[in-house]
Amino acid sequence: MNSTVPHPDHSEFRVSCAVITVSDTRTPETDKSGQLIHQFLQNAGYPIIDYQIIKDEPQEITELLKKLCQISELDACIFNGGTGIAPRDTTYDALEQLLEKTLPGFGEIFRALSYHEIGSRAIASRAVAGVYQGKLVFSIPGSSNAVKLAMEKLIIPELAHLVKLS
């Protein structure tokens, strides 16, 4: 596969992000996936202007996204956790209904890449991305391997370009 970017973005373009871990059990000390997202963003030079851990409650998730989107300097929100099909996995349901535009390719490519790592269990992922109130929104599984895959292969390479488009 060719690794050249079709529309190179200037590295000095900064994308301000919020990192949200959706979990009923994680704390800042045990939030390995949130820490991994922080690491990827910091390595790319993208400031993190908000970080929160919230319960997997649809109303809390939607209220937080609405609140975050009022922050003018915020460009993107990265949610992790709650994307499966267990009864408490409601992140996808909460966010998908708010997205004004979706990026179907994000979920499709994420699941295809996941398939190469975990096999057919990738079908259980409801990773999604889109735009809400001019802000880019990503929702990825909460496992560290899934976070690494999404950040390394999809989000970091395209973040600045997608923000410029949104």
CSV table of C-alpha atoms in Angstrom, one decimal:
chain,number,residue,atom,x,y,z
A,1,MET,CA,0.0,0.0,0.0
A,2,ASN,CA,1.2,3.5,-0.8
A,3,SER,CA,1.7,5.5,2.3
A,4,THR,CA,1.8,8.9,0.6
A,5,VAL,CA,-1.0,11.3,1.7
A,6,PRO,CA,-3.1,12.6,-1.2
A,7,HIS,CA,-3.6,16.0,0.4
A,8,PRO,CA,-0.6,16.7,2.7
A,9,ASP,CA,-1.4,18.9,5.7
A,10,HIS,CA,1.0,21.4,7.1
A,11,SER,CA,2.4,20.1,10.4
A,12,GLU,CA,2.0,23.5,12.1
A,13,PHE,CA,-1.8,23.2,11.9
A,14,ARG,CA,-2.9,22.4,15.5
A,15,VAL,CA,-6.0,20.5,16.3
A,16,SER,CA,-7.5,21.0,19.8
A,17,CYS,CA,-9.0,17.8,21.2
A,18,ALA,CA,-11.2,16.5,24.0
A,19,VAL,CA,-10.7,12.9,25.2
A,20,ILE,CA,-13.6,11.2,26.8
A,21,THR,CA,-13.5,7.7,28.3
A,22,VAL,CA,-16.9,6.1,28.6
A,23,SER,CA,-16.8,3.6,31.4
A,24,ASP,CA,-18.6,2.5,34.5
A,25,THR,CA,-15.4,1.3,36.2
A,26,ARG,CA,-12.3,3.2,35.0
A,27,THR,CA,-10.6,6.0,36.9
A,28,PRO,CA,-7.9,8.4,35.7
A,29,GLU,CA,-5.3,5.9,37.1
A,30,THR,CA,-6.7,2.8,35.4
A,31,ASP,CA,-7.7,4.5,32.1
A,32,LYS,CA,-5.1,3.0,29.9
A,33,SER,CA,-7.0,3.8,26.7
A,34,GLY,CA,-7.5,7.4,27.6
A,35,GLN,CA,-3.8,7.7,28.5
A,36,LEU,CA,-2.9,6.1,25.1
A,37,ILE,CA,-5.1,8.6,23.2
A,38,HIS,CA,-3.3,11.4,25.2
A,39,GLN,CA,0.0,10.0,24.2
A,40,PHE,CA,-0.8,9.8,20.5
A,41,LEU,CA,-2.3,13.4,20.5
A,42,GLN,CA,0.7,14.8,22.4
A,43,ASN,CA,3.2,13.1,20.1
A,44,ALA,CA,1.4,14.7,17.1
A,45,GLY,CA,1.5,18.1,18.8
A,46,TYR,CA,-2.2,18.4,19.3
A,47,PRO,CA,-3.3,20.1,22.5
A,48,ILE,CA,-5.9,18.3,24.7
A,49,ILE,CA,-8.2,20.9,26.2
A,50,ASP,CA,-10.5,18.6,28.0
A,51,TYR,CA,-10.4,15.0,29.5
A,52,GLN,CA,-13.2,13.3,31.3
A,53,ILE,CA,-14.3,9.9,32.3
A,54,ILE,CA,-18.1,9.5,32.3
A,55,LYS,CA,-20.5,6.7,32.9
A,56,ASP,CA,-22.0,4.8,30.0
A,57,GLU,CA,-25.3,6.6,30.3
A,58,PRO,CA,-26.8,8.0,27.0
A,59,GLN,CA,-28.0,11.2,28.5
A,60,GLU,CA,-24.6,12.0,30.1
A,61,ILE,CA,-22.9,11.2,26.8
A,62,THR,CA,-25.2,13.5,24.7
A,63,GLU,CA,-25.1,16.3,27.3
A,64,LEU,CA,-21.3,16.2,27.4
A,65,LEU,CA,-21.0,16.3,23.6
A,66,LYS,CA,-23.4,19.3,23.4
A,67,LYS,CA,-21.4,21.1,26.2
A,68,LEU,CA,-18.0,20.4,24.6
A,69,CYS,CA,-19.2,21.7,21.2
A,70,GLN,CA,-19.8,25.1,22.8
A,71,ILE,CA,-16.1,25.4,23.3
A,72,SER,CA,-15.0,27.6,20.3
A,73,GLU,CA,-11.3,26.4,20.3
A,74,LEU,CA,-12.3,22.7,20.3
A,75,ASP,CA,-11.9,20.9,17.0
A,76,ALA,CA,-12.4,17.3,17.8
A,77,CYS,CA,-13.8,14.9,20.4
A,78,ILE,CA,-12.5,11.4,20.8
A,79,PHE,CA,-14.7,9.1,22.8
A,80,ASN,CA,-13.5,5.6,23.7
A,81,GLY,CA,-15.6,2.8,25.2
A,82,GLY,CA,-19.2,1.7,25.0
A,83,THR,CA,-19.1,0.7,21.3
A,84,GLY,CA,-20.0,-3.0,21.6
A,85,ILE,CA,-23.4,-4.6,21.8
A,86,ALA,CA,-23.6,-5.4,25.6
A,87,PRO,CA,-26.6,-3.8,27.3
A,88,ARG,CA,-24.4,-1.1,28.9
A,89,ASP,CA,-22.7,-0.2,25.6
A,90,THR,CA,-24.6,2.9,24.7
A,91,THR,CA,-22.0,5.3,23.3
A,92,TYR,CA,-22.8,4.6,19.7
A,93,ASP,CA,-26.5,5.0,20.2
A,94,ALA,CA,-26.1,8.3,22.0
A,95,LEU,CA,-23.6,9.8,19.6
A,96,GLU,CA,-25.0,8.5,16.3
A,97,GLN,CA,-28.3,10.2,16.7
A,98,LEU,CA,-26.5,13.6,17.1
A,99,LEU,CA,-24.1,13.4,14.2
A,100,GLU,CA,-25.1,15.7,11.4
A,101,LYS,CA,-22.8,14.0,9.0
A,102,THR,CA,-21.2,10.6,9.3
A,103,LEU,CA,-18.0,9.2,8.0
A,104,PRO,CA,-19.1,5.7,7.1
A,105,GLY,CA,-15.6,4.9,5.9
A,106,PHE,CA,-14.1,5.3,9.4
A,107,GLY,CA,-16.1,2.5,10.9
A,108,GLU,CA,-15.8,0.4,7.8
A,109,ILE,CA,-12.0,0.7,7.6
A,110,PHE,CA,-11.6,0.3,11.4
A,111,ARG,CA,-13.5,-3.0,11.3
A,112,ALA,CA,-11.5,-4.2,8.3
A,113,LEU,CA,-8.3,-3.4,10.1
A,114,SER,CA,-9.6,-5.0,13.3
A,115,TYR,CA,-10.5,-8.1,11.4
A,116,HIS,CA,-6.9,-8.6,10.5
A,117,GLU,CA,-6.0,-8.4,14.2
A,118,ILE,CA,-8.9,-10.1,16.0
A,119,GLY,CA,-10.8,-12.0,13.2
A,120,SER,CA,-14.5,-12.1,13.0
A,121,ARG,CA,-15.1,-10.6,16.4
A,122,ALA,CA,-14.5,-7.2,14.7
A,123,ILE,CA,-18.2,-7.4,13.6
A,124,ALA,CA,-19.2,-6.4,17.2
A,125,SER,CA,-17.5,-3.0,17.0
A,126,ARG,CA,-19.7,0.0,16.4
A,127,ALA,CA,-16.9,2.5,15.9
A,128,VAL,CA,-18.3,5.6,14.3
A,129,ALA,CA,-17.1,9.1,13.3
A,130,GLY,CA,-18.8,12.2,12.0
A,131,VAL,CA,-19.4,15.9,12.5
A,132,TYR,CA,-21.6,17.6,15.1
A,133,GLN,CA,-21.9,21.4,15.3
A,134,GLY,CA,-18.8,21.8,13.2
A,135,LYS,CA,-16.7,19.5,15.5
A,136,LEU,CA,-15.2,16.2,14.5
A,137,VAL,CA,-16.4,13.3,16.7
A,138,PHE,CA,-14.8,9.9,16.9
A,139,SER,CA,-16.1,7.0,18.9
A,140,ILE,CA,-13.8,4.0,19.2
A,141,PRO,CA,-13.7,0.8,21.4
A,142,GLY,CA,-12.1,1.1,24.8
A,143,SER,CA,-9.6,-1.6,24.5
A,144,SER,CA,-6.0,-0.5,24.3
A,145,ASN,CA,-5.4,-2.5,21.1
A,146,ALA,CA,-8.4,-0.9,19.4
A,147,VAL,CA,-7.3,2.6,20.5
A,148,LYS,CA,-3.8,2.1,19.2
A,149,LEU,CA,-5.2,0.8,15.9
A,150,ALA,CA,-7.6,3.7,15.5
A,151,MET,CA,-5.2,6.4,16.5
A,152,GLU,CA,-2.2,5.1,14.6
A,153,LYS,CA,-3.9,4.1,11.4
A,154,LEU,CA,-6.9,6.4,11.0
A,155,ILE,CA,-7.3,9.3,13.4
A,156,ILE,CA,-3.8,10.8,13.6
A,157,PRO,CA,-3.1,10.5,9.9
A,158,GLU,CA,-6.3,12.2,8.9
A,159,LEU,CA,-7.2,14.5,11.9
A,160,ALA,CA,-5.9,17.8,10.6
A,161,HIS,CA,-7.3,17.2,7.1
A,162,LEU,CA,-10.8,16.3,8.4
A,163,VAL,CA,-10.9,19.3,10.8
A,164,LYS,CA,-10.1,21.6,7.9
A,165,LEU,CA,-13.0,20.1,6.0
A,166,SER,CA,-15.5,20.2,8.8
